[in-house]
Amino acid sequence: MAVAAAATAREVLSGTGSAGFVTGYAEVFRRHPEITSIVHVHTPWLGGWAQTHRTLRIKYAASQRLTLSRDIPPHIDRSQSPGNFILDRLVDDPDLVATFEANGGVNVIGRDGLLELAKFVVLLEEGAQYQALGELVGGTVDFDKTNLVAQWGRSGLLDEARRRGLV
């Protein structure tokens, strides 16, 4: 797994490369102070989904219980910067957890620091694997509302989900 991490608009915490990685997300950090970190990762299963140019619906309970976001959208038009794509997606999905870079990796967005973000990346990777395998044996099925209630109830997100009309 290749990882580079930016935890603020000014500081590279891990990885090498140009400062463009950090400045590319600077506006995201400025406009959304609740976002503490963004990592770009290349993992086998998330990378596989990035190859499809398809939105990945979050259907894995372990990752869904931690967010009200339901989808990981693909960033296909690369004339738009990844940071601006994230900003556009945040308008419609304020809880956005990740975006795919078409034919590349995935940008995962954290709101609780790098350690929690790293744990979440593992859950997203597991979910991408399970969903890819599920596609092979007949397709995956979205959550029943009662399952979302159960998942969000475990993480403390249920009241907010109800307030937004998600369940």
PDB file of C-alpha atoms in Angstrom:
ATOM      1  CA  MET A   1       0.000   0.000   0.000  1.00  0.00           C
ATOM      2  CA  ALA A   2       1.451   3.401  -0.983  1.00  0.00           C
ATOM      3  CA  VAL A   3       0.477   6.286   1.264  1.00  0.00           C
ATOM      4  CA  ALA A   4       1.195   9.999   1.363  1.00  0.00           C
ATOM      5  CA  ALA A   5      -0.488  12.129   3.998  1.00  0.00           C
ATOM      6  CA  ALA A   6      -1.261  15.796   4.481  1.00  0.00           C
ATOM      7  CA  ALA A   7      -2.712  16.703   7.848  1.00  0.00           C
ATOM      8  CA  THR A   8      -3.009  20.435   7.371  1.00  0.00           C
ATOM      9  CA  ALA A   9      -2.920  22.857   4.494  1.00  0.00           C
ATOM     10  CA  ARG A  10       0.767  23.511   5.130  1.00  0.00           C
ATOM     11  CA  GLU A  11       2.465  20.368   6.360  1.00  0.00           C
ATOM     12  CA  VAL A  12       3.415  17.047   4.765  1.00  0.00           C
ATOM     13  CA  LEU A  13       3.536  14.420   7.502  1.00  0.00           C
ATOM     14  CA  SER A  14       4.536  11.411   5.462  1.00  0.00           C
ATOM     15  CA  GLY A  15       5.733  10.529   2.008  1.00  0.00           C
ATOM     16  CA  THR A  16       7.843  12.300  -0.543  1.00  0.00           C
ATOM     17  CA  GLY A  17       7.095  14.330  -3.585  1.00  0.00           C
ATOM     18  CA  SER A  18       6.269  17.853  -4.497  1.00  0.00           C
ATOM     19  CA  ALA A  19       4.487  20.244  -2.189  1.00  0.00           C
ATOM     20  CA  GLY A  20       1.712  20.271  -4.787  1.00  0.00           C
ATOM     21  CA  PHE A  21       0.084  17.418  -2.928  1.00  0.00           C
ATOM     22  CA  VAL A  22      -0.440  19.639   0.105  1.00  0.00           C
ATOM     23  CA  THR A  23      -1.352  22.807  -1.759  1.00  0.00           C
ATOM     24  CA  GLY A  24      -3.765  20.845  -3.944  1.00  0.00           C
ATOM     25  CA  TYR A  25      -5.945  20.260  -0.889  1.00  0.00           C
ATOM     26  CA  ALA A  26      -5.290  23.586   0.864  1.00  0.00           C
ATOM     27  CA  GLU A  27      -8.671  25.037  -0.087  1.00  0.00           C
ATOM     28  CA  VAL A  28     -10.440  21.936   1.247  1.00  0.00           C
ATOM     29  CA  PHE A  29      -8.743  22.457   4.616  1.00  0.00           C
ATOM     30  CA  ARG A  30      -9.496  26.195   4.573  1.00  0.00           C
ATOM     31  CA  ARG A  31     -13.190  25.827   3.755  1.00  0.00           C
ATOM     32  CA  HIS A  32     -13.775  22.749   5.893  1.00  0.00           C
ATOM     33  CA  PRO A  33     -11.910  23.055   9.201  1.00  0.00           C
ATOM     34  CA  GLU A  34     -13.636  19.860  10.378  1.00  0.00           C
ATOM     35  CA  ILE A  35     -11.475  17.975   7.858  1.00  0.00           C
ATOM     36  CA  THR A  36      -8.201  17.169   9.587  1.00  0.00           C
ATOM     37  CA  SER A  37      -6.492  14.988   7.022  1.00  0.00           C
ATOM     38  CA  ILE A  38      -6.585  13.622   3.502  1.00  0.00           C
ATOM     39  CA  VAL A  39      -4.606  10.592   2.380  1.00  0.00           C
ATOM     40  CA  HIS A  40      -4.143   9.308  -1.144  1.00  0.00           C
ATOM     41  CA  VAL A  41      -3.779   5.535  -1.086  1.00  0.00           C
ATOM     42  CA  HIS A  42      -3.248   2.756  -3.589  1.00  0.00           C
ATOM     43  CA  THR A  43      -4.656  -0.505  -2.275  1.00  0.00           C
ATOM     44  CA  PRO A  44      -5.654  -3.550  -4.321  1.00  0.00           C
ATOM     45  CA  TRP A  45      -9.431  -3.451  -3.870  1.00  0.00           C
ATOM     46  CA  LEU A  46     -10.031   0.299  -3.714  1.00  0.00           C
ATOM     47  CA  GLY A  47      -7.640   0.660  -6.653  1.00  0.00           C
ATOM     48  CA  GLY A  48      -9.648  -1.961  -8.497  1.00  0.00           C
ATOM     49  CA  TRP A  49     -12.833   0.039  -7.974  1.00  0.00           C
ATOM     50  CA  ALA A  50     -11.033   3.174  -9.204  1.00  0.00           C
ATOM     51  CA  GLN A  51     -10.436   1.321 -12.480  1.00  0.00           C
ATOM     52  CA  THR A  52     -14.182   0.927 -13.023  1.00  0.00           C
ATOM     53  CA  HIS A  53     -15.052   4.654 -13.068  1.00  0.00           C
ATOM     54  CA  ARG A  54     -18.110   3.669 -11.019  1.00  0.00           C
ATOM     55  CA  THR A  55     -19.431   5.060  -7.775  1.00  0.00           C
ATOM     56  CA  LEU A  56     -18.888   2.620  -4.933  1.00  0.00           C
ATOM     57  CA  ARG A  57     -21.985   2.472  -2.750  1.00  0.00           C
ATOM     58  CA  ILE A  58     -20.894   1.829   0.834  1.00  0.00           C
ATOM     59  CA  LYS A  59     -22.546  -1.490   1.719  1.00  0.00           C
ATOM     60  CA  TYR A  60     -20.090  -2.836   4.278  1.00  0.00           C
ATOM     61  CA  ALA A  61     -21.508  -2.460   7.780  1.00  0.00           C
ATOM     62  CA  ALA A  62     -18.171  -1.855   9.510  1.00  0.00           C
ATOM     63  CA  SER A  63     -17.439   1.231   7.406  1.00  0.00           C
ATOM     64  CA  GLN A  64     -21.028   2.450   6.967  1.00  0.00           C
ATOM     65  CA  ARG A  65     -21.602   2.669  10.710  1.00  0.00           C
ATOM     66  CA  LEU A  66     -18.875   5.340  10.937  1.00  0.00           C
ATOM     67  CA  THR A  67     -20.288   7.764   8.367  1.00  0.00           C
ATOM     68  CA  LEU A  68     -23.543   9.162   7.035  1.00  0.00           C
ATOM     69  CA  SER A  69     -21.994   9.308   3.560  1.00  0.00           C
ATOM     70  CA  ARG A  70     -23.272   6.497   1.339  1.00  0.00           C
ATOM     71  CA  ASP A  71     -21.055   6.678  -1.754  1.00  0.00           C
ATOM     72  CA  ILE A  72     -17.483   7.030  -2.969  1.00  0.00           C
ATOM     73  CA  PRO A  73     -17.701   8.894  -6.296  1.00  0.00           C
ATOM     74  CA  PRO A  74     -15.191   8.630  -9.148  1.00  0.00           C
ATOM     75  CA  HIS A  75     -13.202  11.691 -10.196  1.00  0.00           C
ATOM     76  CA  ILE A  76     -13.100  11.096 -13.938  1.00  0.00           C
ATOM     77  CA  ASP A  77     -12.533  14.567 -15.442  1.00  0.00           C
ATOM     78  CA  ARG A  78      -8.950  15.095 -14.367  1.00  0.00           C
ATOM     79  CA  SER A  79      -8.873  18.624 -15.771  1.00  0.00           C
ATOM     80  CA  GLN A  80     -10.460  19.479 -12.416  1.00  0.00           C
ATOM     81  CA  SER A  81      -8.069  19.169  -9.478  1.00  0.00           C
ATOM     82  CA  PRO A  82      -8.740  16.509  -6.841  1.00  0.00           C
ATOM     83  CA  GLY A  83      -9.164  19.257  -4.244  1.00  0.00           C
ATOM     84  CA  ASN A  84     -11.796  21.067  -6.293  1.00  0.00           C
ATOM     85  CA  PHE A  85     -13.575  17.790  -7.013  1.00  0.00           C
ATOM     86  CA  ILE A  86     -13.737  17.108  -3.275  1.00  0.00           C
ATOM     87  CA  LEU A  87     -15.073  20.621  -2.637  1.00  0.00           C
ATOM     88  CA  ASP A  88     -17.802  20.117  -5.257  1.00  0.00           C
ATOM     89  CA  ARG A  89     -18.793  16.749  -3.783  1.00  0.00           C
ATOM     90  CA  LEU A  90     -18.900  18.179  -0.238  1.00  0.00           C
ATOM     91  CA  VAL A  91     -21.729  20.499  -1.331  1.00  0.00           C
ATOM     92  CA  ASP A  92     -24.018  17.507  -1.927  1.00  0.00           C
ATOM     93  CA  ASP A  93     -22.470  15.162   0.634  1.00  0.00           C
ATOM     94  CA  PRO A  94     -21.080  17.023   3.671  1.00  0.00           C
ATOM     95  CA  ASP A  95     -19.949  13.700   5.166  1.00  0.00           C
ATOM     96  CA  LEU A  96     -17.980  12.611   2.069  1.00  0.00           C
ATOM     97  CA  VAL A  97     -15.332  10.086   3.109  1.00  0.00           C
ATOM     98  CA  ALA A  98     -13.466   9.461  -0.130  1.00  0.00           C
ATOM     99  CA  THR A  99     -13.203   9.990  -3.869  1.00  0.00           C
ATOM    100  CA  PHE A 100     -11.699   7.690  -6.477  1.00  0.00           C
ATOM    101  CA  GLU A 101      -9.175   9.086  -8.919  1.00  0.00           C
ATOM    102  CA  ALA A 102     -10.149   7.397 -12.182  1.00  0.00           C
ATOM    103  CA  ASN A 103      -7.672   4.653 -13.054  1.00  0.00           C
ATOM    104  CA  GLY A 104      -5.685   5.505  -9.926  1.00  0.00           C
ATOM    105  CA  GLY A 105      -6.068   5.430  -6.192  1.00  0.00           C
ATOM    106  CA  VAL A 106      -8.473   6.882  -3.692  1.00  0.00           C
ATOM    107  CA  ASN A 107      -8.417  10.091  -1.661  1.00  0.00           C
ATOM    108  CA  VAL A 108      -9.747   9.343   1.815  1.00  0.00           C
ATOM    109  CA  ILE A 109     -10.937  12.228   3.981  1.00  0.00           C
ATOM    110  CA  GLY A 110     -10.516  12.277   7.752  1.00  0.00           C
ATOM    111  CA  ARG A 111     -12.170  14.346  10.435  1.00  0.00           C
ATOM    112  CA  ASP A 112     -10.595  12.795  13.543  1.00  0.00           C
ATOM    113  CA  GLY A 113      -6.852  12.785  12.842  1.00  0.00           C
ATOM    114  CA  LEU A 114      -4.522  10.429  11.023  1.00  0.00           C
ATOM    115  CA  LEU A 115      -4.824   7.390  13.281  1.00  0.00           C
ATOM    116  CA  GLU A 116      -8.609   7.214  12.937  1.00  0.00           C
ATOM    117  CA  LEU A 117      -8.280   7.885   9.214  1.00  0.00           C
ATOM    118  CA  ALA A 118      -5.804   5.015   8.845  1.00  0.00           C
ATOM    119  CA  LYS A 119      -8.227   2.672  10.615  1.00  0.00           C
ATOM    120  CA  PHE A 120     -11.026   3.830   8.328  1.00  0.00           C
ATOM    121  CA  VAL A 121      -8.916   3.198   5.207  1.00  0.00           C
ATOM    122  CA  VAL A 122      -8.579  -0.428   6.333  1.00  0.00           C
ATOM    123  CA  LEU A 123     -12.377  -0.710   6.679  1.00  0.00           C
ATOM    124  CA  LEU A 124     -12.949   0.869   3.257  1.00  0.00           C
ATOM    125  CA  GLU A 125     -10.462  -1.575   1.720  1.00  0.00           C
ATOM    126  CA  GLU A 126     -12.222  -4.522   3.381  1.00  0.00           C
ATOM    127  CA  GLY A 127     -15.571  -3.258   2.139  1.00  0.00           C
ATOM    128  CA  ALA A 128     -14.293  -2.792  -1.411  1.00  0.00           C
ATOM    129  CA  GLN A 129     -13.005  -6.374  -1.352  1.00  0.00           C
ATOM    130  CA  TYR A 130     -16.240  -7.833  -0.008  1.00  0.00           C
ATOM    131  CA  GLN A 131     -18.331  -5.867  -2.477  1.00  0.00           C
ATOM    132  CA  ALA A 132     -16.139  -6.892  -5.411  1.00  0.00           C
ATOM    133  CA  LEU A 133     -16.465 -10.524  -4.353  1.00  0.00           C
ATOM    134  CA  GLY A 134     -20.213 -10.082  -3.892  1.00  0.00           C
ATOM    135  CA  GLU A 135     -20.483  -8.820  -7.461  1.00  0.00           C
ATOM    136  CA  LEU A 136     -19.036 -12.151  -8.622  1.00  0.00           C
ATOM    137  CA  VAL A 137     -21.708 -14.233  -6.903  1.00  0.00           C
ATOM    138  CA  GLY A 138     -24.779 -12.341  -7.998  1.00  0.00           C
ATOM    139  CA  GLY A 139     -24.384  -8.757  -6.877  1.00  0.00           C
ATOM    140  CA  THR A 140     -24.499  -6.847  -3.636  1.00  0.00           C
ATOM    141  CA  VAL A 141     -27.609  -5.509  -1.947  1.00  0.00           C
ATOM    142  CA  ASP A 142     -28.027  -2.140  -0.261  1.00  0.00           C
ATOM    143  CA  PHE A 143     -28.809  -1.828   3.445  1.00  0.00           C
ATOM    144  CA  ASP A 144     -32.330  -2.285   4.701  1.00  0.00           C
ATOM    145  CA  LYS A 145     -33.310   0.830   6.708  1.00  0.00           C
ATOM    146  CA  THR A 146     -33.384  -1.302   9.875  1.00  0.00           C
ATOM    147  CA  ASN A 147     -29.743  -2.229   9.293  1.00  0.00           C
ATOM    148  CA  LEU A 148     -28.782   1.435   8.897  1.00  0.00           C
ATOM    149  CA  VAL A 149     -30.600   2.181  12.167  1.00  0.00           C
ATOM    150  CA  ALA A 150     -28.610  -0.596  13.842  1.00  0.00           C
ATOM    151  CA  GLN A 151     -25.268   0.525  12.372  1.00  0.00           C
ATOM    152  CA  TRP A 152     -25.683   4.238  13.085  1.00  0.00           C
ATOM    153  CA  GLY A 153     -27.083   3.415  16.522  1.00  0.00           C
ATOM    154  CA  ARG A 154     -23.788   1.671  17.367  1.00  0.00           C
ATOM    155  CA  SER A 155     -21.699   4.706  16.465  1.00  0.00           C
ATOM    156  CA  GLY A 156     -23.868   7.534  17.772  1.00  0.00           C
ATOM    157  CA  LEU A 157     -24.849   8.813  14.311  1.00  0.00           C
ATOM    158  CA  LEU A 158     -28.477   7.703  14.482  1.00  0.00           C
ATOM    159  CA  ASP A 159     -29.950  10.945  15.837  1.00  0.00           C
ATOM    160  CA  GLU A 160     -28.247  12.969  13.097  1.00  0.00           C
ATOM    161  CA  ALA A 161     -29.348  10.437  10.456  1.00  0.00           C
ATOM    162  CA  ARG A 162     -32.928  10.797  11.649  1.00  0.00           C
ATOM    163  CA  ARG A 163     -32.668  14.593  11.720  1.00  0.00           C
ATOM    164  CA  ARG A 164     -31.570  14.525   8.059  1.00  0.00           C
ATOM    165  CA  GLY A 165     -34.259  12.047   7.061  1.00  0.00           C
ATOM    166  CA  LEU A 166     -31.796   9.302   6.139  1.00  0.00           C
ATOM    167  CA  VAL A 167     -33.767   6.702   8.127  1.00  0.00           C
TER     168      VAL A 167
END
